[in-house]
Amino acid sequence: QQPVQSPQAVILREGEDAVINCSSSKALYSVHWYRQKHGEAPVFLMILLKGGEQKGHEKISASFNEKKQQSSLYLTASQLSYSGTYFCGTESNDYKLSFGAGTTVTVRA
Amino acid sequence: KAGVTQTPRYLIKTRGQQVTLSCSPISGHRSVSWYQQTPGQGLQFLFEYFSETQRNKGNFPGRFSGRQFSNSRSEMNVSTLELGDSALYLCASSLGQPSGDTQYFGPGTRLTVL
């Protein structure tokens, strides 16, 4: 089953913050976050393992609440380069990565 | 390290034909996963190969098949192509750890079925 991402799309001005949510109906072992720019391959951002840890990548960080089977990606002080579609991939006991439908982020000057 | 490579990058086929796509993983990676990406369905998992064996499979018809060679390179085959098979096909390579394994994607093969 695919995880559910929200919102579907968000438009930001440079310097603004945004949160992207990812939730699953299944118990999760890990959550993976990727960003894909138009016409390019998805690029790995970070992986969060069971344990509620938070990770960061420049000004992009994420949290994982395993009890709620949810993860959130935080875009802080957004830059033009943050534009793209963000996907969460969730791994449960079938060891397959299931991806959400994606959240399109547009950062404007 | 060189990244994941996929060939060809673009393909145009007609209904009923078959197609073979190729993926070369990052050196040292033993697992290759294949995904279909379409605007409506997002990224859908096709299958994963590890050490020349299919380790996991998604919910796609038997027309979609794959294999992996001893050098970890993988091929995906689609027989009797349908219009709905038009999509970007992405492969991703990883070390092959049982869980928490980071996947690195190739640039994809854009398949158009006419």
GROMACS .gro file of C-alpha atoms in nm:
model
  223
    1GLN     CA    1   0.000   0.000   0.000
    2GLN     CA    2   0.124   0.342  -0.095
    3PRO     CA    3   0.192   0.594   0.181
    4VAL     CA    4  -0.013   0.911   0.169
    5GLN     CA    5   0.169   1.239   0.119
    6SER     CA    6   0.034   1.584   0.191
    7PRO     CA    7   0.009   1.845   0.063
    8GLN     CA    8   0.008   1.756  -0.307
    9ALA     CA    9   0.171   2.084  -0.395
   10VAL     CA   10   0.311   2.389  -0.222
   11ILE     CA   11   0.434   2.724  -0.350
   12LEU     CA   12   0.690   2.914  -0.146
   13ARG     CA   13   0.887   3.234  -0.167
   14GLU     CA   14   1.259   3.212  -0.103
   15GLY     CA   15   1.327   3.202   0.269
   16GLU     CA   16   0.992   3.054   0.366
   17ASP     CA   17   0.945   2.722   0.543
   18ALA     CA   18   0.732   2.422   0.452
   19VAL     CA   19   0.642   2.081   0.593
   20ILE     CA   20   0.563   1.772   0.389
   21ASN     CA   21   0.390   1.483   0.561
   22CYS     CA   22   0.398   1.113   0.484
   23SER     CA   23   0.177   0.859   0.658
   24SER     CA   24   0.131   0.486   0.627
   25SER     CA   25  -0.126   0.238   0.748
   26LYS     CA   26   0.147  -0.023   0.809
   27ALA     CA   27   0.414  -0.052   1.076
   28LEU     CA   28   0.733   0.093   0.931
   29TYR     CA   29   1.099  -0.007   0.950
   30SER     CA   30   1.227   0.297   0.769
   31VAL     CA   31   1.129   0.606   0.574
   32HIS     CA   32   1.329   0.734   0.277
   33TRP     CA   33   1.304   1.081   0.126
   34TYR     CA   34   1.392   1.170  -0.233
   35ARG     CA   35   1.371   1.482  -0.446
   36GLN     CA   36   1.318   1.469  -0.821
   37LYS     CA   37   1.364   1.762  -1.054
   38HIS     CA   38   1.186   1.769  -1.385
   39GLY     CA   39   1.344   1.529  -1.633
   40GLU     CA   40   1.592   1.394  -1.380
   41ALA     CA   41   1.625   1.087  -1.158
   42PRO     CA   42   1.508   1.097  -0.797
   43VAL     CA   43   1.796   1.198  -0.570
   44PHE     CA   44   1.833   1.046  -0.225
   45LEU     CA   45   1.801   1.299   0.059
   46MET     CA   46   1.791   1.095   0.377
   47ILE     CA   47   1.677   0.777   0.544
   48LEU     CA   48   1.515   0.752   0.885
   49LEU     CA   49   1.525   0.425   1.071
   50LYS     CA   50   1.287   0.297   1.335
   51GLY     CA   51   1.364   0.477   1.658
   52GLY     CA   52   1.218   0.825   1.605
   53GLU     CA   53   1.547   0.980   1.505
   54GLN     CA   54   1.571   1.303   1.317
   55LYS     CA   55   1.815   1.361   1.035
   56GLY     CA   56   1.923   1.663   0.841
   57HIS     CA   57   2.056   1.752   0.500
   58GLU     CA   58   2.160   2.118   0.477
   59LYS     CA   59   1.845   2.306   0.574
   60ILE     CA   60   1.622   2.008   0.505
   61SER     CA   61   1.546   1.785   0.801
   62ALA     CA   62   1.299   1.510   0.878
   63SER     CA   63   1.142   1.326   1.167
   64PHE     CA   64   0.996   0.979   1.199
   65ASN     CA   65   0.723   0.890   1.447
   66GLU     CA   66   0.710   0.511   1.432
   67LYS     CA   67   0.412   0.488   1.669
   68LYS     CA   68   0.201   0.698   1.434
   69GLN     CA   69   0.368   0.554   1.121
   70GLN     CA   70   0.434   0.907   1.005
   71SER     CA   71   0.727   1.108   0.883
   72SER     CA   72   0.759   1.478   0.814
   73LEU     CA   73   1.010   1.658   0.594
   74TYR     CA   74   1.096   2.015   0.694
   75LEU     CA   75   1.219   2.265   0.437
   76THR     CA   76   1.370   2.558   0.627
   77ALA     CA   77   1.456   2.895   0.472
   78SER     CA   78   1.382   2.753   0.127
   79GLN     CA   79   1.608   2.823  -0.167
   80LEU     CA   80   1.530   2.819  -0.539
   81SER     CA   81   1.722   2.492  -0.564
   82TYR     CA   82   1.467   2.324  -0.336
   83SER     CA   83   1.209   2.321  -0.614
   84GLY     CA   84   1.111   1.974  -0.730
   85THR     CA   85   0.889   1.684  -0.639
   86TYR     CA   86   0.952   1.522  -0.304
   87PHE     CA   87   0.873   1.155  -0.254
   88CYS     CA   88   0.866   0.956   0.062
   89GLY     CA   89   0.935   0.585   0.041
   90THR     CA   90   0.823   0.362   0.325
   91GLU     CA   91   0.957   0.020   0.413
   92SER     CA   92   0.756  -0.222   0.621
   93ASN     CA   93   0.782  -0.593   0.688
   94ASP     CA   94   0.772  -0.684   0.318
   95TYR     CA   95   1.110  -0.508   0.268
   96LYS     CA   96   0.979  -0.327  -0.038
   97LEU     CA   97   0.991   0.049  -0.077
   98SER     CA   98   0.647   0.191  -0.145
   99PHE     CA   99   0.644   0.548  -0.265
  100GLY     CA  100   0.389   0.819  -0.209
  101ALA     CA  101   0.243   1.015  -0.500
  102GLY     CA  102   0.481   1.302  -0.437
  103THR     CA  103   0.461   1.666  -0.327
  104THR     CA  104   0.552   1.929  -0.583
  105VAL     CA  105   0.741   2.220  -0.428
  106THR     CA  106   0.784   2.544  -0.620
  107VAL     CA  107   1.012   2.807  -0.472
  108ARG     CA  108   0.984   3.154  -0.625
  109ALA     CA  109   1.223   3.446  -0.594
  110LYS     CA  110   3.215   0.626  -0.813
  111ALA     CA  111   3.011   0.618  -1.129
  112GLY     CA  112   2.637   0.633  -1.075
  113VAL     CA  113   2.363   0.404  -1.196
  114THR     CA  114   2.339   0.393  -1.574
  115GLN     CA  115   2.044   0.291  -1.785
  116THR     CA  116   2.021   0.222  -2.155
  117PRO     CA  117   1.863   0.322  -2.378
  118ARG     CA  118   1.742   0.657  -2.249
  119TYR     CA  119   1.451   0.676  -2.491
  120LEU     CA  120   1.252   0.412  -2.676
  121ILE     CA  121   0.955   0.423  -2.908
  122LYS     CA  122   0.772   0.098  -2.974
  123THR     CA  123   0.436  -0.008  -3.111
  124ARG     CA  124   0.168  -0.215  -2.943
  125GLY     CA  125   0.240  -0.586  -2.937
  126GLN     CA  126   0.616  -0.550  -2.958
  127GLN     CA  127   0.854  -0.638  -2.679
  128VAL     CA  128   1.131  -0.433  -2.525
  129THR     CA  129   1.440  -0.491  -2.311
  130LEU     CA  130   1.584  -0.226  -2.084
  131SER     CA  131   1.925  -0.242  -1.920
  132CYS     CA  132   2.059  -0.116  -1.587
  133SER     CA  133   2.417  -0.109  -1.460
  134PRO     CA  134   2.436  -0.055  -1.083
  135ILE     CA  135   2.692   0.135  -0.881
  136SER     CA  136   3.008  -0.069  -0.838
  137GLY     CA  137   2.977  -0.290  -0.530
  138HIS     CA  138   2.599  -0.280  -0.521
  139ARG     CA  139   2.436  -0.620  -0.545
  140SER     CA  140   2.069  -0.526  -0.550
  141VAL     CA  141   1.879  -0.373  -0.840
  142SER     CA  142   1.516  -0.262  -0.814
  143TRP     CA  143   1.294  -0.154  -1.100
  144TYR     CA  144   1.014   0.103  -1.085
  145GLN     CA  145   0.756   0.236  -1.327
  146GLN     CA  146   0.682   0.607  -1.301
  147THR     CA  147   0.373   0.762  -1.456
  148PRO     CA  148   0.206   1.098  -1.386
  149GLY     CA  149  -0.107   0.935  -1.252
  150GLN     CA  150   0.039   0.649  -1.048
  151GLY     CA  151   0.369   0.786  -0.924
  152LEU     CA  152   0.651   0.541  -0.857
  153GLN     CA  153   0.534   0.180  -0.869
  154PHE     CA  154   0.764  -0.104  -0.763
  155LEU     CA  155   0.814  -0.374  -1.025
  156PHE     CA  156   1.070  -0.615  -0.877
  157GLU     CA  157   1.404  -0.643  -0.703
  158TYR     CA  158   1.697  -0.866  -0.789
  159PHE     CA  159   1.976  -0.961  -0.551
  160SER     CA  160   2.259  -1.199  -0.636
  161GLU     CA  161   2.088  -1.304  -0.961
  162THR     CA  162   1.763  -1.399  -0.782
  163GLN     CA  163   1.435  -1.215  -0.773
  164ARG     CA  164   1.394  -1.125  -0.408
  165ASN     CA  165   1.079  -0.918  -0.422
  166LYS     CA  166   0.799  -0.852  -0.665
  167GLY     CA  167   0.532  -0.587  -0.712
  168ASN     CA  168   0.183  -0.621  -0.853
  169PHE     CA  169   0.251  -0.618  -1.224
  170PRO     CA  170   0.138  -0.874  -1.484
  171GLY     CA  171   0.366  -1.150  -1.604
  172ARG     CA  172   0.445  -0.951  -1.919
  173PHE     CA  173   0.697  -0.769  -1.703
  174SER     CA  174   1.001  -0.979  -1.622
  175GLY     CA  175   1.361  -0.924  -1.532
  176ARG     CA  176   1.689  -1.089  -1.465
  177GLN     CA  177   2.024  -1.012  -1.310
  178PHE     CA  178   2.365  -1.121  -1.422
  179SER     CA  179   2.666  -1.227  -1.217
  180ASN     CA  180   2.815  -0.875  -1.249
  181SER     CA  181   2.491  -0.735  -1.092
  182ARG     CA  182   2.379  -0.573  -1.417
  183SER     CA  183   2.008  -0.618  -1.467
  184GLU     CA  184   1.766  -0.625  -1.756
  185MET     CA  185   1.394  -0.576  -1.763
  186ASN     CA  186   1.174  -0.712  -2.038
  187VAL     CA  187   0.820  -0.616  -2.128
  188SER     CA  188   0.642  -0.838  -2.378
  189THR     CA  189   0.329  -0.766  -2.580
  190LEU     CA  190   0.345  -0.394  -2.515
  191GLU     CA  191   0.026  -0.202  -2.439
  192LEU     CA  192  -0.038   0.171  -2.466
  193GLY     CA  193  -0.056   0.189  -2.086
  194ASP     CA  194   0.304   0.071  -2.059
  195SER     CA  195   0.422   0.414  -2.171
  196ALA     CA  196   0.617   0.543  -1.873
  197LEU     CA  197   0.956   0.629  -1.731
  198TYR     CA  198   1.126   0.312  -1.610
  199LEU     CA  199   1.373   0.370  -1.332
  200CYS     CA  200   1.617   0.130  -1.182
  201ALA     CA  201   1.779   0.179  -0.845
  202SER     CA  202   2.081   0.005  -0.702
  203SER     CA  203   2.173  -0.061  -0.341
  204LEU     CA  204   2.403  -0.273  -0.130
  205GLY     CA  205   2.123  -0.522  -0.071
  206GLN     CA  206   2.086  -0.501   0.305
  207PRO     CA  207   1.763  -0.662   0.423
  208SER     CA  208   1.622  -0.336   0.560
  209GLY     CA  209   1.710   0.030   0.575
  210ASP     CA  210   1.892  -0.004   0.245
  211THR     CA  211   1.952   0.323   0.057
  212GLN     CA  212   1.860   0.308  -0.310
  213TYR     CA  213   2.027   0.522  -0.576
  214PHE     CA  214   1.832   0.584  -0.894
  215GLY     CA  215   1.947   0.587  -1.252
  216PRO     CA  216   1.830   0.849  -1.506
  217GLY     CA  217   1.556   0.619  -1.639
  218THR     CA  218   1.441   0.495  -1.975
  219ARG     CA  219   1.148   0.681  -2.128
  220LEU     CA  220   0.932   0.426  -2.311
  221THR     CA  221   0.662   0.543  -2.549
  222VAL     CA  222   0.421   0.286  -2.689
  223LEU     CA  223   0.229   0.391  -3.001
   0.00000   0.00000   0.00000
